[in-house]
Amino acid sequence: MRIGLVLPDVMGTYGDGGNALVLRQRLRMRGYDAEIVEITLADPVPDSFDIYTLGGAEDSAQRLATRHLQKYPGLQQAAAKGAPVLAICAAIQVLGNWYETSSGEKVDGVGLFDVTTSPQETRAIGEVTTTPVLDGLSAPLTGFENHRGGTTLGPAATPLAKVTRGVGNGVGDGTEGVVQGSVIGTYLHGPALARNPELADLLIARALGIPPTDLPPLDLPVVDRLRRERLRA
């Protein structure tokens, strides 16, 4: 299994590269041969990986990432074939229809998400807890948000979850994240998959083409403790 870590040189501000590490470890613990392949600004984006992850970034880095993904559309081609993609925070905006920077510049996005993002008056910072609405997820999702963008979902996109604590997508509708086809986006840092193993296993199961219930369970008490601590935070 090959995990594509997309543009960690510009889209890795908040340690979201840890999501790829979680995927690799959970695969290896189940006996799968798994590797992480970093795709930087020096590389074209292959369309042949099994799972892709993208992290957060600031405005200037977002623009660099957007131009690179438009020039090398391997990620879009992989998603069209059903490869699971996890997009964190600014990556939601990059993969959307357009986003507006803090200086008011409007930038055309990659178009994998039917969403638009504009700056909000108040920055969203703090712990988030949500109730997932995506099939295959049942446990609360937790994470740390740090964004000023407010993301509005269009008719082709659906939310990942409903907010029970925190801000989420930031447009007042109580939603968090976005799902469209095989691509999942969330504003949750943490890294998200370290704090939400059920989401990690959903991505793995999709990459393997099996139901999540067919994955052998992993007994990881430290992960359970982390979740309990964060849910109480």
Short mmCIF file of C-alpha atoms in Angstrom, two decimals:
data_model
loop_
_atom_site.label_atom_id
_atom_site.label_comp_id
_atom_site.label_asym_id
_atom_site.label_seq_id
_atom_site.Cartn_x
_atom_site.Cartn_y
_atom_site.Cartn_z
CA MET A 1 0.00 0.00 0.00
CA ARG A 2 1.42 3.37 -1.01
CA ILE A 3 0.34 6.49 0.87
CA GLY A 4 0.89 9.74 -1.00
CA LEU A 5 1.81 12.61 1.32
CA VAL A 6 1.02 15.53 -0.95
CA LEU A 7 3.17 18.69 -0.78
CA PRO A 8 4.43 18.39 2.81
CA ASP A 9 6.98 21.10 1.95
CA VAL A 10 4.19 23.70 1.71
CA MET A 11 1.07 22.00 3.13
CA GLY A 12 2.38 20.76 6.47
CA THR A 13 2.18 23.74 8.81
CA TYR A 14 0.36 22.01 11.67
CA GLY A 15 2.01 18.58 11.72
CA ASP A 16 -0.67 17.02 9.54
CA GLY A 17 1.93 14.76 7.97
CA GLY A 18 1.26 12.63 11.04
CA ASN A 19 -1.91 11.41 9.33
CA ALA A 20 0.19 9.48 6.81
CA LEU A 21 2.22 7.98 9.67
CA VAL A 22 -0.97 6.77 11.37
CA LEU A 23 -2.22 5.16 8.16
CA ARG A 24 1.11 3.41 7.60
CA GLN A 25 1.31 2.14 11.17
CA ARG A 26 -2.27 0.84 11.27
CA LEU A 27 -1.69 -0.97 7.97
CA ARG A 28 1.59 -2.50 9.15
CA MET A 29 0.07 -3.63 12.44
CA ARG A 30 -2.41 -5.62 10.36
CA GLY A 31 0.30 -7.23 8.28
CA TYR A 32 0.21 -5.03 5.19
CA ASP A 33 3.34 -3.72 3.52
CA ALA A 34 2.84 0.06 3.57
CA GLU A 35 5.06 3.00 2.63
CA ILE A 36 4.75 6.78 2.57
CA VAL A 37 5.80 8.59 -0.60
CA GLU A 38 6.31 12.35 -0.27
CA ILE A 39 5.24 14.44 -3.26
CA THR A 40 6.91 17.86 -3.14
CA LEU A 41 6.83 20.93 -5.35
CA ALA A 42 9.68 19.31 -7.29
CA ASP A 43 7.51 16.33 -8.26
CA PRO A 44 4.54 15.68 -10.52
CA VAL A 45 1.59 14.18 -8.65
CA PRO A 46 1.14 10.48 -9.49
CA ASP A 47 -2.35 9.05 -9.92
CA SER A 48 -1.37 5.55 -8.83
CA PHE A 49 -1.19 5.69 -5.02
CA ASP A 50 -3.66 3.90 -2.76
CA ILE A 51 -4.39 6.77 -0.33
CA TYR A 52 -3.56 10.48 -0.41
CA THR A 53 -3.27 12.99 2.45
CA LEU A 54 -2.87 16.76 2.37
CA GLY A 55 -2.31 19.11 5.31
CA GLY A 56 -2.85 22.72 6.34
CA ALA A 57 -0.99 25.84 5.23
CA GLU A 58 -0.99 29.64 5.14
CA ASP A 59 -2.14 31.82 2.23
CA SER A 60 1.11 31.94 0.23
CA ALA A 61 1.64 28.20 0.57
CA GLN A 62 -1.96 27.55 -0.46
CA ARG A 63 -1.42 29.40 -3.72
CA LEU A 64 1.74 27.40 -4.44
CA ALA A 65 -0.09 24.15 -3.76
CA THR A 66 -3.07 25.14 -5.87
CA ARG A 67 -0.92 25.96 -8.90
CA HIS A 68 1.02 22.72 -8.53
CA LEU A 69 -2.09 20.54 -8.32
CA GLN A 70 -3.60 22.32 -11.32
CA LYS A 71 -0.41 21.77 -13.33
CA TYR A 72 -0.09 18.11 -12.28
CA PRO A 73 -3.65 16.72 -11.90
CA GLY A 74 -2.67 13.26 -10.67
CA LEU A 75 -4.62 13.75 -7.44
CA GLN A 76 -7.78 14.62 -9.35
CA GLN A 77 -7.30 11.60 -11.60
CA ALA A 78 -6.78 9.31 -8.61
CA ALA A 79 -9.91 10.63 -6.90
CA ALA A 80 -11.90 10.08 -10.09
CA LYS A 81 -10.82 6.43 -9.92
CA GLY A 82 -12.00 6.20 -6.30
CA ALA A 83 -8.74 6.54 -4.37
CA PRO A 84 -9.44 7.84 -0.84
CA VAL A 85 -8.14 11.34 -0.17
CA LEU A 86 -7.93 13.13 3.20
CA ALA A 87 -7.72 16.93 3.02
CA ILE A 88 -7.03 18.92 6.20
CA CYS A 89 -7.94 22.57 6.82
CA ALA A 90 -6.44 24.73 4.04
CA ALA A 91 -6.42 21.68 1.78
CA ILE A 92 -10.24 21.83 1.79
CA GLN A 93 -9.96 25.32 0.38
CA VAL A 94 -7.35 24.37 -2.22
CA LEU A 95 -9.50 21.47 -3.42
CA GLY A 96 -12.63 23.64 -3.60
CA ASN A 97 -14.05 25.78 -6.39
CA TRP A 98 -12.39 28.96 -5.11
CA TYR A 99 -11.09 30.54 -1.93
CA GLU A 100 -10.47 34.10 -0.90
CA THR A 101 -7.24 34.96 0.89
CA SER A 102 -6.97 37.27 3.89
CA SER A 103 -5.86 40.08 1.55
CA GLY A 104 -9.02 39.70 -0.55
CA GLU A 105 -7.49 37.82 -3.49
CA LYS A 106 -9.86 35.26 -5.02
CA VAL A 107 -8.08 32.10 -6.14
CA ASP A 108 -9.58 29.38 -8.33
CA GLY A 109 -9.23 26.00 -6.64
CA VAL A 110 -8.78 22.47 -7.93
CA GLY A 111 -12.50 21.66 -8.03
CA LEU A 112 -12.60 18.33 -6.19
CA PHE A 113 -14.98 19.84 -3.63
CA ASP A 114 -18.08 21.85 -4.47
CA VAL A 115 -17.20 24.44 -1.82
CA THR A 116 -16.16 28.08 -1.58
CA THR A 117 -14.22 29.71 1.26
CA SER A 118 -14.07 33.33 2.40
CA PRO A 119 -12.39 34.95 5.43
CA GLN A 120 -14.58 35.42 8.50
CA GLU A 121 -14.43 38.24 11.04
CA THR A 122 -13.35 35.95 13.88
CA ARG A 123 -10.68 33.28 13.71
CA ALA A 124 -11.80 29.83 14.89
CA ILE A 125 -9.29 28.45 17.42
CA GLY A 126 -9.82 25.65 19.91
CA GLU A 127 -11.02 22.14 20.55
CA VAL A 128 -13.78 20.72 18.37
CA THR A 129 -16.10 17.77 18.92
CA THR A 130 -18.52 16.59 16.25
CA THR A 131 -21.03 13.87 15.50
CA PRO A 132 -20.22 12.24 12.15
CA VAL A 133 -22.91 11.96 9.49
CA LEU A 134 -20.79 9.95 7.03
CA ASP A 135 -21.73 6.28 6.67
CA GLY A 136 -19.09 4.06 8.28
CA LEU A 137 -18.40 6.42 11.18
CA SER A 138 -20.15 6.28 14.54
CA ALA A 139 -17.71 7.61 17.18
CA PRO A 140 -17.44 11.36 17.85
CA LEU A 141 -14.72 13.12 15.88
CA THR A 142 -12.35 15.38 17.79
CA GLY A 143 -9.57 17.76 16.86
CA PHE A 144 -8.12 21.22 17.15
CA GLU A 145 -9.18 23.93 14.70
CA ASN A 146 -7.21 27.03 13.75
CA HIS A 147 -8.63 28.81 10.71
CA ARG A 148 -10.22 32.05 9.65
CA GLY A 149 -11.83 30.72 6.48
CA GLY A 150 -15.54 29.98 6.39
CA THR A 151 -16.42 27.19 3.97
CA THR A 152 -19.81 26.98 2.29
CA LEU A 153 -20.86 23.65 0.82
CA GLY A 154 -22.50 23.53 -2.61
CA PRO A 155 -25.14 20.99 -3.69
CA ALA A 156 -22.62 18.35 -4.80
CA ALA A 157 -20.90 18.26 -1.39
CA THR A 158 -22.12 16.94 1.96
CA PRO A 159 -20.78 17.61 5.48
CA LEU A 160 -18.57 15.15 7.31
CA ALA A 161 -20.14 15.89 10.70
CA LYS A 162 -22.31 18.13 12.85
CA VAL A 163 -20.57 20.30 15.44
CA THR A 164 -21.33 19.73 19.12
CA ARG A 165 -18.47 21.94 20.36
CA GLY A 166 -16.39 24.46 18.44
CA VAL A 167 -16.90 26.25 15.13
CA GLY A 168 -16.38 23.79 12.29
CA ASN A 169 -16.84 25.11 8.76
CA GLY A 170 -17.49 28.55 10.18
CA VAL A 171 -20.55 29.70 8.22
CA GLY A 172 -23.14 29.24 10.96
CA ASP A 173 -24.81 26.05 9.75
CA GLY A 174 -23.27 23.79 12.41
CA THR A 175 -21.40 21.60 9.94
CA GLU A 176 -17.79 20.41 9.99
CA GLY A 177 -15.83 19.13 7.05
CA VAL A 178 -16.90 18.03 3.60
CA VAL A 179 -17.32 14.77 1.70
CA GLN A 180 -17.53 14.40 -2.06
CA GLY A 181 -16.93 11.08 -3.77
CA SER A 182 -13.82 9.45 -2.31
CA VAL A 183 -12.48 12.75 -0.91
CA ILE A 184 -12.93 13.67 2.76
CA GLY A 185 -12.04 17.09 4.16
CA THR A 186 -11.95 18.31 7.75
CA TYR A 187 -10.67 21.32 9.68
CA LEU A 188 -9.50 18.99 12.47
CA HIS A 189 -5.82 18.97 13.36
CA GLY A 190 -4.30 16.79 16.01
CA PRO A 191 -3.29 14.98 13.75
CA ALA A 192 -6.87 14.06 12.91
CA LEU A 193 -6.25 10.35 12.34
CA ALA A 194 -4.27 9.94 15.58
CA ARG A 195 -7.27 11.27 17.45
CA ASN A 196 -9.88 9.51 15.32
CA PRO A 197 -8.80 5.95 14.50
CA GLU A 198 -12.22 5.06 13.12
CA LEU A 199 -11.71 7.63 10.37
CA ALA A 200 -8.25 6.21 9.66
CA ASP A 201 -9.69 2.73 9.32
CA LEU A 202 -12.44 3.97 7.01
CA LEU A 203 -9.81 5.35 4.64
CA ILE A 204 -7.81 2.13 4.86
CA ALA A 205 -10.87 -0.03 4.21
CA ARG A 206 -11.80 2.05 1.19
CA ALA A 207 -8.27 1.71 -0.18
CA LEU A 208 -8.45 -2.06 0.30
CA GLY A 209 -11.95 -2.27 -1.18
CA ILE A 210 -13.45 -3.94 1.89
CA PRO A 211 -16.00 -2.94 4.55
CA PRO A 212 -14.39 -1.37 7.66
CA THR A 213 -15.86 -4.22 9.72
CA ASP A 214 -13.59 -6.66 7.85
CA LEU A 215 -10.45 -5.00 9.22
CA PRO A 216 -8.93 -6.88 12.17
CA PRO A 217 -9.41 -4.78 15.33
CA LEU A 218 -6.38 -3.18 16.95
CA ASP A 219 -6.04 -3.11 20.74
CA LEU A 220 -4.31 0.22 21.45
CA PRO A 221 -5.07 1.44 24.98
CA VAL A 222 -2.92 4.57 24.55
CA VAL A 223 -5.13 5.68 21.66
CA ASP A 224 -8.24 5.08 23.75
CA ARG A 225 -6.75 7.19 26.57
CA LEU A 226 -5.90 9.98 24.15
CA ARG A 227 -9.46 10.05 22.88
CA ARG A 228 -10.91 10.14 26.38
CA GLU A 229 -8.59 12.99 27.36
CA ARG A 230 -9.41 15.03 24.27
CA LEU A 231 -13.14 14.48 24.59
CA ARG A 232 -12.92 15.85 28.13
CA ALA A 233 -10.65 18.78 27.17
#
